[in-house]
Amino acid sequence: EVHLAESGGGLVQPGTSLRLSCVGTGFSFDDYAMHWVRQAPGRGLEWVSGLAWNGGAIRYADFVEGRFTISRDNAKNSLYLQMHSLRLEDTALYYCAKDDAFDVWGQGTMVTVSS
Amino acid sequence: QAGLTQPPSVSKGLGQIAILTCTGNSNNVGFKGVAWLQQHQGHPPKLLSHRNNNRPSGISERFSASRSGNTASLAISGLQPEDEADYYCLVWDTSLDAWVFGGGTKLTVL
C-alpha cells in the first residue's frame, strides 16, 4: 500500500526553527517528485514547496521568502522541510504529497508557532 | 500570488448535479492541466482528477473534470451525502513558477 507519514511538527516560538520529515513506503520513492502543502486552521490548502525525483527543480511559494529549505534522501525514502525564522502565520498542518499529480497524501504534522 | 477563483459554497439536492468552477488565467488554467481534490473535514485531501480529466483508480465516474479557456470545471453527478466536502483546484502557474490552489468550494448536499 502506498503510504506517506509526516513527523517533526510541534509547538515552537516565533523566530525559531523546525525540521519536518516525510517517509514514503509502498512505491519507488526515487521515481517521483514530492511536495509540501500546508493548511492553516479553518483555511484552504496552500502549496509550500516541491522538488523533482533527483532533488533538482526546487521551487518555493513566495511566502517562504528564503526561510524554508526542501530536500530529500532517496536512500531513506524521505522528504524534508527545514523551516527557519518561523512566524505566527506559519501555524498550519503540513502535508507531504507524492508526484506532480498530488495523488497520495500523508495525514499531516501540525506546526504551531506561538509565544 | 495569483489567485484561482472558486465559489466559496455550492448547495445542491441529493441526486442532482453540482458543477464547481475554478477560474484562472492563461498562465495557469488556460495553459496547464488542472487537478481537483476533495477534502472531508478532518481528513487529508484526496485526488479526484488530474491533468483535466484523468481519474485515479477507484474514483467514481460521477466525478468529471473539464476545461474551457481559463475556467476549469468539476461536475459531480448523482449527488450523494458523502460528496459533502471541500473541493480544491490545483494547477501549475508558469508565470509564478509555482503550484497554486484555488480557495476551495464547500459543497453542501441538501
Short mmCIF file of C-alpha atoms in Angstrom, two decimals:
data_model
loop_
_atom_site.label_atom_id
_atom_site.label_comp_id
_atom_site.label_asym_id
_atom_site.label_seq_id
_atom_site.Cartn_x
_atom_site.Cartn_y
_atom_site.Cartn_z
CA GLU A 1 0.00 0.00 0.00
CA VAL A 2 1.31 3.44 -0.90
CA HIS A 3 1.76 5.50 2.25
CA LEU A 4 3.24 8.81 3.37
CA ALA A 5 3.93 9.63 7.01
CA GLU A 6 4.93 13.09 8.22
CA SER A 7 6.60 13.88 11.52
CA GLY A 8 8.50 16.64 13.27
CA GLY A 9 5.75 19.12 14.00
CA GLY A 10 5.29 20.78 17.35
CA LEU A 11 4.77 23.96 19.34
CA VAL A 12 7.55 26.49 18.82
CA GLN A 13 8.14 30.17 19.48
CA PRO A 14 8.34 32.80 16.75
CA GLY A 15 11.78 33.11 15.21
CA THR A 16 12.78 29.52 15.94
CA SER A 17 13.39 26.57 13.63
CA LEU A 18 11.82 23.19 12.96
CA ARG A 19 12.55 20.29 10.62
CA LEU A 20 9.72 18.24 9.17
CA SER A 21 10.16 14.76 7.73
CA CYS A 22 8.05 12.60 5.44
CA VAL A 23 8.69 8.93 4.81
CA GLY A 24 7.23 7.23 1.76
CA THR A 25 6.53 3.50 1.57
CA GLY A 26 4.89 1.15 -0.93
CA PHE A 27 6.25 2.86 -4.03
CA SER A 28 9.55 3.71 -5.71
CA PHE A 29 10.20 6.92 -3.80
CA ASP A 30 13.09 7.96 -6.03
CA ASP A 31 10.90 7.92 -9.15
CA TYR A 32 8.67 10.78 -8.10
CA ALA A 33 8.63 14.48 -7.40
CA MET A 34 7.48 15.36 -3.90
CA HIS A 35 5.75 18.37 -2.37
CA TRP A 36 4.90 20.08 0.90
CA VAL A 37 1.43 21.62 1.26
CA ARG A 38 0.07 23.33 4.35
CA GLN A 39 -3.35 24.17 5.73
CA ALA A 40 -3.86 26.75 8.45
CA PRO A 41 -6.70 26.01 10.90
CA GLY A 42 -10.03 26.61 9.17
CA ARG A 43 -8.33 27.72 5.95
CA GLY A 44 -7.65 26.31 2.50
CA LEU A 45 -4.72 24.39 1.07
CA GLU A 46 -1.50 26.26 0.31
CA TRP A 47 1.42 24.83 -1.67
CA VAL A 48 4.73 25.38 0.12
CA SER A 49 7.50 23.74 -1.89
CA GLY A 50 8.35 20.90 -4.24
CA LEU A 51 11.29 19.16 -5.82
CA ALA A 52 12.00 16.64 -8.54
CA TRP A 53 12.86 12.94 -8.09
CA ASN A 54 16.58 13.71 -8.05
CA GLY A 55 16.38 16.68 -5.69
CA GLY A 56 16.51 19.20 -8.51
CA ALA A 57 13.95 21.69 -9.84
CA ILE A 58 13.34 23.04 -6.34
CA ARG A 59 10.55 25.60 -6.12
CA TYR A 60 9.05 27.56 -3.25
CA ALA A 61 5.94 29.63 -2.71
CA ASP A 62 6.55 33.36 -2.47
CA PHE A 63 5.69 33.49 1.23
CA VAL A 64 8.67 31.25 2.06
CA GLU A 65 11.00 34.20 1.42
CA GLY A 66 14.15 32.12 1.86
CA ARG A 67 13.19 30.78 5.28
CA PHE A 68 12.48 27.16 4.30
CA THR A 69 14.65 24.54 2.59
CA ILE A 70 13.24 21.42 0.97
CA SER A 71 15.41 18.35 0.47
CA ARG A 72 15.19 14.59 0.08
CA ASP A 73 17.21 11.48 0.80
CA ASN A 74 16.15 8.78 -1.64
CA ALA A 75 18.22 6.16 0.19
CA LYS A 76 15.95 6.72 3.18
CA ASN A 77 12.75 7.27 1.18
CA SER A 78 12.49 10.59 2.96
CA LEU A 79 11.49 14.16 2.22
CA TYR A 80 12.38 17.05 4.50
CA LEU A 81 11.39 20.65 5.13
CA GLN A 82 13.80 22.72 7.21
CA MET A 83 11.99 25.80 8.47
CA HIS A 84 13.75 28.81 9.99
CA SER A 85 12.52 32.18 11.31
CA LEU A 86 9.06 30.76 11.92
CA ARG A 87 6.21 33.23 12.11
CA LEU A 88 2.80 33.11 13.73
CA GLU A 89 1.28 32.77 10.25
CA ASP A 90 3.24 29.57 9.60
CA THR A 91 0.92 27.80 12.04
CA ALA A 92 -0.66 25.02 9.99
CA LEU A 93 -1.00 21.32 9.32
CA TYR A 94 1.84 20.42 6.96
CA TYR A 95 1.24 17.62 4.46
CA CYS A 96 3.61 15.90 2.11
CA ALA A 97 2.22 14.82 -1.26
CA LYS A 98 3.53 12.47 -3.93
CA ASP A 99 4.23 13.41 -7.53
CA ASP A 100 3.14 16.38 -9.60
CA ALA A 101 -0.23 14.63 -9.71
CA PHE A 102 -0.51 15.04 -5.90
CA ASP A 103 -2.03 11.58 -5.91
CA VAL A 104 -1.04 10.43 -2.42
CA TRP A 105 -1.09 12.49 0.78
CA GLY A 106 0.05 11.86 4.31
CA GLN A 107 -2.03 12.61 7.42
CA GLY A 108 -0.01 15.76 8.11
CA THR A 109 2.05 17.07 11.02
CA MET A 110 0.91 20.10 12.98
CA VAL A 111 3.18 23.10 13.41
CA THR A 112 2.08 25.70 15.94
CA VAL A 113 4.03 28.94 16.21
CA SER A 114 3.08 30.81 19.35
CA SER A 115 4.70 32.92 22.02
CA GLN B 1 0.41 35.07 -5.59
CA ALA B 2 -2.04 34.83 -8.49
CA GLY B 3 -5.38 33.53 -7.36
CA LEU B 4 -7.56 30.79 -8.71
CA THR B 5 -11.15 31.76 -8.07
CA GLN B 6 -13.58 29.18 -6.74
CA PRO B 7 -17.06 29.96 -5.39
CA PRO B 8 -16.91 29.62 -1.58
CA SER B 9 -20.01 27.44 -1.40
CA VAL B 10 -22.39 25.45 -3.57
CA SER B 11 -25.57 23.71 -2.41
CA LYS B 12 -27.45 21.06 -4.39
CA GLY B 13 -30.01 18.38 -3.68
CA LEU B 14 -29.50 14.66 -3.31
CA GLY B 15 -29.22 13.02 -6.73
CA GLN B 16 -28.69 16.31 -8.54
CA ILE B 17 -25.63 17.51 -10.44
CA ALA B 18 -23.20 20.03 -8.97
CA ILE B 19 -20.78 21.93 -11.18
CA LEU B 20 -17.85 23.50 -9.40
CA THR B 21 -15.73 26.09 -11.21
CA CYS B 22 -12.15 27.28 -10.97
CA THR B 23 -11.18 30.42 -12.86
CA GLY B 24 -7.59 31.42 -13.52
CA ASN B 25 -5.71 32.93 -16.44
CA SER B 26 -3.66 31.98 -19.48
CA ASN B 27 -0.59 31.28 -17.30
CA ASN B 28 -2.27 28.55 -15.27
CA VAL B 29 -5.72 27.09 -16.00
CA GLY B 30 -5.55 28.16 -19.63
CA PHE B 31 -2.12 26.64 -20.08
CA LYS B 32 -1.79 23.53 -17.92
CA GLY B 33 -3.91 20.65 -16.76
CA VAL B 34 -5.93 21.22 -13.61
CA ALA B 35 -6.19 18.80 -10.71
CA TRP B 36 -9.22 18.53 -8.45
CA LEU B 37 -9.05 17.34 -4.86
CA GLN B 38 -11.71 16.50 -2.31
CA GLN B 39 -11.25 17.02 1.41
CA HIS B 40 -13.60 15.84 4.10
CA GLN B 41 -13.46 17.57 7.45
CA GLY B 42 -10.53 16.30 9.49
CA HIS B 43 -9.02 14.27 6.67
CA PRO B 44 -6.20 14.84 4.16
CA PRO B 45 -7.08 15.82 0.59
CA LYS B 46 -7.87 13.11 -1.95
CA LEU B 47 -7.11 13.40 -5.64
CA LEU B 48 -10.21 13.15 -7.82
CA SER B 49 -8.83 14.13 -11.19
CA HIS B 50 -5.57 15.38 -12.64
CA ARG B 51 -4.49 16.86 -15.98
CA ASN B 52 -8.05 18.00 -16.57
CA ASN B 53 -9.89 14.65 -16.57
CA ASN B 54 -7.72 11.73 -15.61
CA ARG B 55 -9.31 9.93 -12.68
CA PRO B 56 -7.12 7.78 -10.41
CA SER B 57 -8.28 4.21 -9.97
CA GLY B 58 -11.12 3.93 -7.50
CA ILE B 59 -12.56 7.36 -8.21
CA SER B 60 -16.19 7.22 -9.28
CA GLU B 61 -17.21 8.14 -12.82
CA ARG B 62 -19.66 10.53 -11.18
CA PHE B 63 -16.74 12.95 -10.99
CA SER B 64 -15.90 14.51 -14.34
CA ALA B 65 -13.49 17.36 -14.98
CA SER B 66 -13.23 19.65 -17.98
CA ARG B 67 -11.73 22.95 -19.07
CA SER B 68 -12.82 25.79 -21.32
CA GLY B 69 -10.40 28.62 -21.79
CA ASN B 70 -9.29 29.90 -18.40
CA THR B 71 -12.03 28.12 -16.45
CA ALA B 72 -11.90 24.54 -15.23
CA SER B 73 -14.97 22.70 -14.01
CA LEU B 74 -15.72 19.64 -11.92
CA ALA B 75 -19.12 18.06 -12.43
CA ILE B 76 -20.42 15.72 -9.75
CA SER B 77 -23.47 13.78 -10.85
CA GLY B 78 -25.96 11.80 -8.77
CA LEU B 79 -25.01 13.69 -5.59
CA GLN B 80 -24.64 11.52 -2.50
CA PRO B 81 -24.39 12.56 1.15
CA GLU B 82 -20.72 11.52 1.17
CA ASP B 83 -19.98 14.09 -1.55
CA GLU B 84 -20.42 16.83 1.03
CA ALA B 85 -16.86 18.12 1.38
CA ASP B 86 -14.46 20.89 0.38
CA TYR B 87 -13.18 20.82 -3.20
CA TYR B 88 -9.96 22.43 -4.39
CA CYS B 89 -8.49 23.02 -7.81
CA LEU B 90 -4.72 22.96 -8.27
CA VAL B 91 -2.58 23.98 -11.22
CA TRP B 92 0.99 24.89 -12.13
CA ASP B 93 1.41 28.59 -12.84
CA THR B 94 4.04 29.22 -15.49
CA SER B 95 4.49 32.90 -14.61
CA LEU B 96 4.87 32.30 -10.87
CA ASP B 97 6.88 29.11 -11.39
CA ALA B 98 4.79 27.65 -8.58
CA TRP B 99 1.79 25.46 -7.87
CA VAL B 100 -1.38 27.34 -6.99
CA PHE B 101 -4.53 26.16 -5.19
CA GLY B 102 -7.94 27.68 -5.55
CA GLY B 103 -9.55 28.93 -2.37
CA GLY B 104 -11.85 25.91 -2.22
CA THR B 105 -15.58 25.33 -2.56
CA LYS B 106 -17.67 23.87 0.24
CA LEU B 107 -20.28 21.59 -1.29
CA THR B 108 -23.43 21.01 0.70
CA VAL B 109 -25.77 18.18 -0.32
CA LEU B 110 -29.31 19.01 0.75
#
